[in-house]
Coordinates of C-alpha atoms in Angstrom, one line a residue:
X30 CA 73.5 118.7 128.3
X31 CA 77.1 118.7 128.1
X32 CA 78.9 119.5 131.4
X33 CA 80.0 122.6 132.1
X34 CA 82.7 123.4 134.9
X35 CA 83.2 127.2 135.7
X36 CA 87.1 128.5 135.5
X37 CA 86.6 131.6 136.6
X38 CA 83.6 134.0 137.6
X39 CA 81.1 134.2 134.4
X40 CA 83.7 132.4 132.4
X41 CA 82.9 128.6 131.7
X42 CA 84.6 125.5 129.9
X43 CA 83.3 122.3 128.6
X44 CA 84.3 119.4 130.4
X45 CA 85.7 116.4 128.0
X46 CA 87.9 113.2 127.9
X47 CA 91.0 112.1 126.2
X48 CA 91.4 107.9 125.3
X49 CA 93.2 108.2 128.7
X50 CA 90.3 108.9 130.4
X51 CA 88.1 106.2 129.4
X52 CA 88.1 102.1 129.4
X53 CA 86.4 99.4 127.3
X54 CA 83.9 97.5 129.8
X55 CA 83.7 93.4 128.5
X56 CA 80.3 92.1 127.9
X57 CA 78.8 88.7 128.7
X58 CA 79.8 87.4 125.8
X59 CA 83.3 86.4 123.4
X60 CA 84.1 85.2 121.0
X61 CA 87.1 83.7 118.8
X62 CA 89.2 86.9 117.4
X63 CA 89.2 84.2 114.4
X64 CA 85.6 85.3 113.8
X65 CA 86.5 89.1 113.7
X66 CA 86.5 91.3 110.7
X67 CA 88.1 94.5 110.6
X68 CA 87.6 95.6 107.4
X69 CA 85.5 98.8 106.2
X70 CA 84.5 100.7 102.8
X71 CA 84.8 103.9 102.1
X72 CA 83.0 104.5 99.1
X73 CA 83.6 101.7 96.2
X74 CA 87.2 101.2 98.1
X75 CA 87.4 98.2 100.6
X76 CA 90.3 98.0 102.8
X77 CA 91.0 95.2 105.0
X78 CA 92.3 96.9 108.0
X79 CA 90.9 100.5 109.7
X80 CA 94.2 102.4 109.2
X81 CA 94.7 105.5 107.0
X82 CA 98.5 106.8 107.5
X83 CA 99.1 109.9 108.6
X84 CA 100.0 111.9 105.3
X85 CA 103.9 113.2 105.9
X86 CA 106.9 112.4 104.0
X87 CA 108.7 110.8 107.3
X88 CA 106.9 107.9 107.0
X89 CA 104.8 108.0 103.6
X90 CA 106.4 107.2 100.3
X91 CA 105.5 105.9 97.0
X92 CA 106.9 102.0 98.2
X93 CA 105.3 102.9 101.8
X94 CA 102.0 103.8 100.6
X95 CA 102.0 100.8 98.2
X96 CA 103.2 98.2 101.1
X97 CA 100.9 99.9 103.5
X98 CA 98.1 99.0 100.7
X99 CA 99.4 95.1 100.2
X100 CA 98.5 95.0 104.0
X101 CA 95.1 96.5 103.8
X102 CA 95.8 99.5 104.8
X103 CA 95.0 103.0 103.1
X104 CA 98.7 104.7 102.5
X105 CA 98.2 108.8 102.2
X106 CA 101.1 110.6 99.9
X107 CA 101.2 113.8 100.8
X108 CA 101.1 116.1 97.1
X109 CA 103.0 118.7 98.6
X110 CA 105.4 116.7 100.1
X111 CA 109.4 116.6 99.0
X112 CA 108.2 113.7 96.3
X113 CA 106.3 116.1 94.3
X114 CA 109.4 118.6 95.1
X115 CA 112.6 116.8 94.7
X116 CA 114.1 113.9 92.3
X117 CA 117.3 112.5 95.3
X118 CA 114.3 112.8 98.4
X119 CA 115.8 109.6 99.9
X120 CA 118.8 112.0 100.2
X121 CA 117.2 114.9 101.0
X122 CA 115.2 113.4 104.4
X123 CA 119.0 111.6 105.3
X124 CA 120.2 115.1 105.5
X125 CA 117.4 116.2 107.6
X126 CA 117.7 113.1 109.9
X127 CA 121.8 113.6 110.5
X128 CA 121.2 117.1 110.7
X129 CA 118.3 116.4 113.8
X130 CA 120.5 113.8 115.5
X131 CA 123.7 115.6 115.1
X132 CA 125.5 119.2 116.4
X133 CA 122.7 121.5 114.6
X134 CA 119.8 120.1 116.4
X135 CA 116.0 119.9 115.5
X136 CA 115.4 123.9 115.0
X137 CA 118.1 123.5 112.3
X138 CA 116.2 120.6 111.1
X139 CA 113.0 122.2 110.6
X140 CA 115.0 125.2 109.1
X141 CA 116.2 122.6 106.4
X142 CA 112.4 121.1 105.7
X143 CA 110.9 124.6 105.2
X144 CA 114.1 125.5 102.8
X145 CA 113.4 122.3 101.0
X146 CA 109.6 122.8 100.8
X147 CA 110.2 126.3 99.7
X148 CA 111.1 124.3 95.9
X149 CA 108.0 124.4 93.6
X150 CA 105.9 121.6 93.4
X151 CA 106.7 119.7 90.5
X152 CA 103.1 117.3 88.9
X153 CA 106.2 115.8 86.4
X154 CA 107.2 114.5 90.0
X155 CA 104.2 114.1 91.0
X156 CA 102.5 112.3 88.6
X157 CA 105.9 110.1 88.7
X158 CA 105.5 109.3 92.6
X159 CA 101.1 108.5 92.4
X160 CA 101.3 106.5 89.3
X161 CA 104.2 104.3 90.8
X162 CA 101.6 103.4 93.5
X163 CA 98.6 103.1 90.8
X164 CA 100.4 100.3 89.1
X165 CA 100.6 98.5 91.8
X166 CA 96.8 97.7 92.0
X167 CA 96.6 99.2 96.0
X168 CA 93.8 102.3 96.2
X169 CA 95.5 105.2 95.6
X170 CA 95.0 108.7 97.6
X171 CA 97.0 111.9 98.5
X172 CA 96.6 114.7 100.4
X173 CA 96.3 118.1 99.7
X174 CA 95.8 121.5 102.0
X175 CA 93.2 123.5 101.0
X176 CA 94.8 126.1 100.1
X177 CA 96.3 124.3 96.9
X178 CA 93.4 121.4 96.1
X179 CA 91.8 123.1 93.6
X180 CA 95.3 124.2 92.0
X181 CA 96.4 120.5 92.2
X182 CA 93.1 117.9 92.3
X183 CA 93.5 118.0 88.3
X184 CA 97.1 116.4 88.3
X185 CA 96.4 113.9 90.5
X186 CA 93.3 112.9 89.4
X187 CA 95.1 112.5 86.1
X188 CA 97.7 110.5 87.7
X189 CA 95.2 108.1 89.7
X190 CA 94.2 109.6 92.3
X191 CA 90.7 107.5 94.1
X192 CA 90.6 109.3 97.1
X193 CA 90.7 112.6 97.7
X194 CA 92.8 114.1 101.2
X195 CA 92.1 118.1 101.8
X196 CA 93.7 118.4 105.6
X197 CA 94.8 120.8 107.3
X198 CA 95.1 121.7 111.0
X199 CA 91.7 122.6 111.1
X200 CA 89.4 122.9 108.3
X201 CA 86.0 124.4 108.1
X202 CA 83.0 124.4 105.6
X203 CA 82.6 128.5 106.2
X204 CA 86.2 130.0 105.6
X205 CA 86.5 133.5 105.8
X206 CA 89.2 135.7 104.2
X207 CA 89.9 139.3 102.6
X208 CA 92.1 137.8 100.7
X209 CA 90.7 136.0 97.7
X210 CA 88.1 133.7 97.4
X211 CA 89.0 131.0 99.4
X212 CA 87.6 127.2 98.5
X213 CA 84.0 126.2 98.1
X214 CA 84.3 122.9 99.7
X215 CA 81.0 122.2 98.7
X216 CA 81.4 123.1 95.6
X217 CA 84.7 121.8 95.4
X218 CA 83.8 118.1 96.6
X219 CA 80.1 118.2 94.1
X220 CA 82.3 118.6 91.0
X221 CA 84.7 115.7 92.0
X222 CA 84.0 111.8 91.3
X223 CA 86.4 110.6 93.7
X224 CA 85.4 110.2 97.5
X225 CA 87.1 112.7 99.5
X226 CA 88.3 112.6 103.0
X227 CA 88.5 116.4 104.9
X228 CA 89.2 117.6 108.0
X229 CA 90.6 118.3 111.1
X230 CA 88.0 119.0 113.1
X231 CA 87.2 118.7 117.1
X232 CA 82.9 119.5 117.4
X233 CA 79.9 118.2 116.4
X234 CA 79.2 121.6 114.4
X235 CA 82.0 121.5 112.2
X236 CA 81.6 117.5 111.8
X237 CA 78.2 118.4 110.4
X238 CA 79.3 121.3 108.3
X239 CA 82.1 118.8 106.9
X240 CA 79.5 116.1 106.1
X241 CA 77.2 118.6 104.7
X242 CA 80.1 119.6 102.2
X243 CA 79.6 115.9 100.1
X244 CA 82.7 114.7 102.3
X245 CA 83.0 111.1 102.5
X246 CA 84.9 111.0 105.7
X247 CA 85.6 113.4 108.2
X248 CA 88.9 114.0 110.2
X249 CA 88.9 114.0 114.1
X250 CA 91.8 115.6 115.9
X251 CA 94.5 117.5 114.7
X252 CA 97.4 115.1 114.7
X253 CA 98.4 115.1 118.2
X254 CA 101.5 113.4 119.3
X255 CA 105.1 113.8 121.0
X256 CA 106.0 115.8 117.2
X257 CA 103.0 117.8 117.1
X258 CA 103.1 121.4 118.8
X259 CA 99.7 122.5 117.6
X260 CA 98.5 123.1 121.2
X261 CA 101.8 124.5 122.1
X262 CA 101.5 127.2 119.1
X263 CA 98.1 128.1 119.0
X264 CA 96.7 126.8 122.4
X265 CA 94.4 124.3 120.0
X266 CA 93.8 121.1 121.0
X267 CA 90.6 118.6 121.4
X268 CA 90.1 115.5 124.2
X269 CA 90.3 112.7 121.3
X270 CA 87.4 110.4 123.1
X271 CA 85.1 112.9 123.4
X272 CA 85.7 114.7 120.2
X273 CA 85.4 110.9 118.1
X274 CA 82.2 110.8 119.9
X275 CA 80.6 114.1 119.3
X276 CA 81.6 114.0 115.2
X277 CA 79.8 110.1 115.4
X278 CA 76.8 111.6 117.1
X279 CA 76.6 114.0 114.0
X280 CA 77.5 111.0 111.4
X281 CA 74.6 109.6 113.4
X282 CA 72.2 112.9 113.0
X283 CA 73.5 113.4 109.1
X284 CA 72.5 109.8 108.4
X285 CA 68.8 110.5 109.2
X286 CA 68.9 113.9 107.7
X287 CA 70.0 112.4 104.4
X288 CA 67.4 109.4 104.8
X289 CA 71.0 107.1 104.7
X290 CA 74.5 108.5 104.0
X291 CA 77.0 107.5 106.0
X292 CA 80.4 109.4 106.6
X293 CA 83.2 108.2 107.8
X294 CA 84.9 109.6 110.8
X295 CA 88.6 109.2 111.5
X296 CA 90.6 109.3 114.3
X297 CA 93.9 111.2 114.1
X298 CA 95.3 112.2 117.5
X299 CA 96.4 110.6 121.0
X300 CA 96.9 106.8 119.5
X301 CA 99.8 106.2 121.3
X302 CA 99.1 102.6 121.9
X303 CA 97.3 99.4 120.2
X304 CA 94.3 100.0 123.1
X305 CA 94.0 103.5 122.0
X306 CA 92.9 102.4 118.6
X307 CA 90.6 100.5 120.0
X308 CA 89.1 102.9 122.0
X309 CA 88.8 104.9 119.5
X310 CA 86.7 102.9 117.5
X311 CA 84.6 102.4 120.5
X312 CA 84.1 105.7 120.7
X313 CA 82.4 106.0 117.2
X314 CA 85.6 106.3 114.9
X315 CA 85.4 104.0 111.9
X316 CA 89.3 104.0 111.2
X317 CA 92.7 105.5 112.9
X318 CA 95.2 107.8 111.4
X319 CA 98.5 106.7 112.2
X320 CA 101.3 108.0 111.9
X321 CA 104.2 108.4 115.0
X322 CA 103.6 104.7 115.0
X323 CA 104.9 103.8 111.8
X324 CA 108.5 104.8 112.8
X325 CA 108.9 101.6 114.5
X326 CA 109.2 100.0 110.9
X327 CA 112.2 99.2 109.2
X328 CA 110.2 100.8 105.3
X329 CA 110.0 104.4 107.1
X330 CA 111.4 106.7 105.1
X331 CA 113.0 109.2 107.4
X332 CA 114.9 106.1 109.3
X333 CA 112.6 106.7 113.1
X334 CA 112.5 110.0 113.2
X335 CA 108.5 111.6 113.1
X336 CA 107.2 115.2 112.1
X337 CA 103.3 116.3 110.3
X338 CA 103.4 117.9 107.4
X339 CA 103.1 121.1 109.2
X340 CA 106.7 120.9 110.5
X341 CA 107.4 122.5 106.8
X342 CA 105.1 125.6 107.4
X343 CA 107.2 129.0 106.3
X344 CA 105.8 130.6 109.0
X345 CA 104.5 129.1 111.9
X346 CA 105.7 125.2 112.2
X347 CA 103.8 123.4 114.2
X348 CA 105.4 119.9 114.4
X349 CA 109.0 119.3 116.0
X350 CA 111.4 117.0 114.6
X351 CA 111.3 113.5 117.0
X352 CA 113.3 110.6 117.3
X353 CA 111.9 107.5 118.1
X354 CA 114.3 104.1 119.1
X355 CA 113.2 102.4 116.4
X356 CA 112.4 98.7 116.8
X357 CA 113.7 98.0 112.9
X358 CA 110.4 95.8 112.5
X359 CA 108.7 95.8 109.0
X360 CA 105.7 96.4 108.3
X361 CA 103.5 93.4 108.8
X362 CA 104.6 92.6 112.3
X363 CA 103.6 96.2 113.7
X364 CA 100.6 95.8 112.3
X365 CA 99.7 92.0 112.5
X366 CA 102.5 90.7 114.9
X367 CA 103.7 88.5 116.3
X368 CA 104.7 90.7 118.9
X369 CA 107.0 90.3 122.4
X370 CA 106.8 94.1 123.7
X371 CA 103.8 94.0 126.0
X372 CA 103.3 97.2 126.0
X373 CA 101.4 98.1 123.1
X374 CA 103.2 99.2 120.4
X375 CA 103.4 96.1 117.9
X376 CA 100.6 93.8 116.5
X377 CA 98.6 97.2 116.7
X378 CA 95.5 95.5 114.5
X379 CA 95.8 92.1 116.0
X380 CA 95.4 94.0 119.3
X381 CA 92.3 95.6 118.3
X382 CA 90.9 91.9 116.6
X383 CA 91.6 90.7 120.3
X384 CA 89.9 93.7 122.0
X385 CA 86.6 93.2 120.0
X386 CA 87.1 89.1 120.7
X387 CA 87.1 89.6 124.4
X388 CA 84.0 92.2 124.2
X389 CA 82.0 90.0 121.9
X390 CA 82.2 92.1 118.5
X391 CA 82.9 90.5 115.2
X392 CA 82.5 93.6 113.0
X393 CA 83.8 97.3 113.7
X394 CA 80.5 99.0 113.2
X395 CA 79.3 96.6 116.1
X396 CA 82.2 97.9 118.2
X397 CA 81.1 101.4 118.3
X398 CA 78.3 100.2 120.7
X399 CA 80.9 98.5 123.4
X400 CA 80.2 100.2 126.7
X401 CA 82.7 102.4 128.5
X402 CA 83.3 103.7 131.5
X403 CA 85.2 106.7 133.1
X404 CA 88.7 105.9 135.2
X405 CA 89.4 108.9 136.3

């Protein structure tokens, strides 16, 4: 039974832990991090390295997404991003960034993304950016919000598309609305022959109900960061280490309900830190989202400064504007080194090959089993 802690009389709260809150307890044995795979499949698609991007234009673009794929990766493109908006977007995001670091300031910032998303999607543009990063070879997916995947699955699957994003803060199997029907994920996701990824969610229930849907992979966490406001906004927010484990203890109750299919669950929240992917994965995750991390490179399109796609919403942005001091490394070192900052923050995925080294794992499913322990 999970704990319950009372707040106030007959009002009650569920107790649960953030990656802070928990460490990775060695076993009795290692091993050489030479003997250590990280890879995983997802569907047909094997990728080399547990890392899906985060899907917003400030670091994903058609060249990140492919470069991100050279290394193993899976780079996300977001479809309603400025590249399916704008021809000059390398212009357009410089604007944005001098107009953040400058006199206006980040409101005026985010008052120049939502203008700029306020331009019609464009699938000429579109189909331009996904089949730059189909010929290429690398796997190519995109995200869409569910609110637009059914108007916009047909152009990218037309353009490439292999894996399917539908994301949005939070997304449910049982949306309600006066409005118009609003998707059938279910439905949505039979029809399709491309795996697709959904989510964010933060409880077992709505894992379930997402893997119940057809979904290959579920989303955990709603993009929590220094940029994201989400909690700020709408007083939402999920402990990452308990919600990763709750939506793997459903992957783990769908998998015997279905007699043996496995979903994917995904970590997207509080990875601040090359030991937060790794207990993550500990926790049950079977990849990280990353996405404030990726500013560190030198390839990030919006030159170190971070915001989620929902920085652009027309009405309620929920995503600041945030500068990082960028350390100008490319690609390949923040993700395989080598590294001298001993903090964290480069060699990201050799830090996790060490962390399963020194606990005795050589494959990431084998890592969900590492014990853990509470620290505070």
């Amino acid at each position: 039974m999970r704990d319950l802690v009372e707040i106030g009389m007959g009002r009650t709260a569920m107790r649960g832990y953030d990656l802070d809150d928990v460490e990775i307890v060695p076993s009795r044995r290692t091993r050489s991090s030479k003997d250590v795979s990280l890879s995983w499949q997802i569907d047909a698609y094997r990728l080399d390295i547990p890392l899906v991007t985060h899907p917003t234009d400030a670091v994903v673009s058609p060249a990140t997404a492919i470069r991100i794929g050279e290394l193993g990766g899976l780079g996300v493109l977001n479809a309603e991003g400025l590249w399916a908006r704008h021809e000059n977007v390398e212009g357009e995001l410089a604007q944005v960034v001098r107009t953040a670091e400058e006199g206006e300031g980040p409101d005026a910032a985010i008052a120049m993304l939502q203008q700029l998303h306020a331009a019609p999607i464009r699938t000429d543009l579109l189909t331009e950016a996904i089949k730059q990063i189909k010929d290429s070879g690398v796997t190519v997916a995109a995200r869409v919000s569910p609110q637009h995947a059914e108007e916009l699955t047909p152009t990218l699957l037309a353009a490439g598309v292999e894996v399917l994003m539908v994301q949005g803060t939070i997304v449910s199997a049982e949306h309600v609305s006066q409005e118009g029907e609003p998707l059938n994920l279910k439905r949505f996701i039979g029809e399709l022959d491309v795996p697709v990824i959904a989510g964010g969610v933060g409880d077992y229930r709505t894992a379930m109900h997402l893997m119940r849907t057809g979904a290959a992979g579920v989303i955990v966490g709603f993009g929590q960061s220094r940029s994201a406001t989400t909690t700020q906004t709408l007083g939402i927010g999920v402990p990452m280490a308990t919600a990763v484990a709750d939506a793997a203890a459903a992957r783990r109750d769908y998998l015997d309900e279905t007699g043996g299919r496995y979903v994917h669950v995904i970590a997207d929240g509080g990875l601040s830190y090359s030991g937060d992917i790794a207990k993550s994965i500990a926790c049950g995750a079977d990849a990280v989202m990353l996405g404030e991390a990726l500013t560190e490179t030198s390839e990030a399109p919006a030159q170190g400064y971070y915001w989620t796609a929902a920085a652009a919403h027309p009405n309620l942005p929920r995503s600041e504007i945030v500068g990082f001091n960028s350390a100008g490394v490319d690609l390949n070192t923040l993700l395989f080194g080598p590294s001298s900052d001993p903090y964290g923050t480069l060699n990201l995925f050799g830090a996790l090959r060490r962390a399963m080294a020194k606990t005795g794992y050589s494959e990431l499913k084998e890592f969900q089993k590492v014990g853990l322990m509470l620290c505070r």
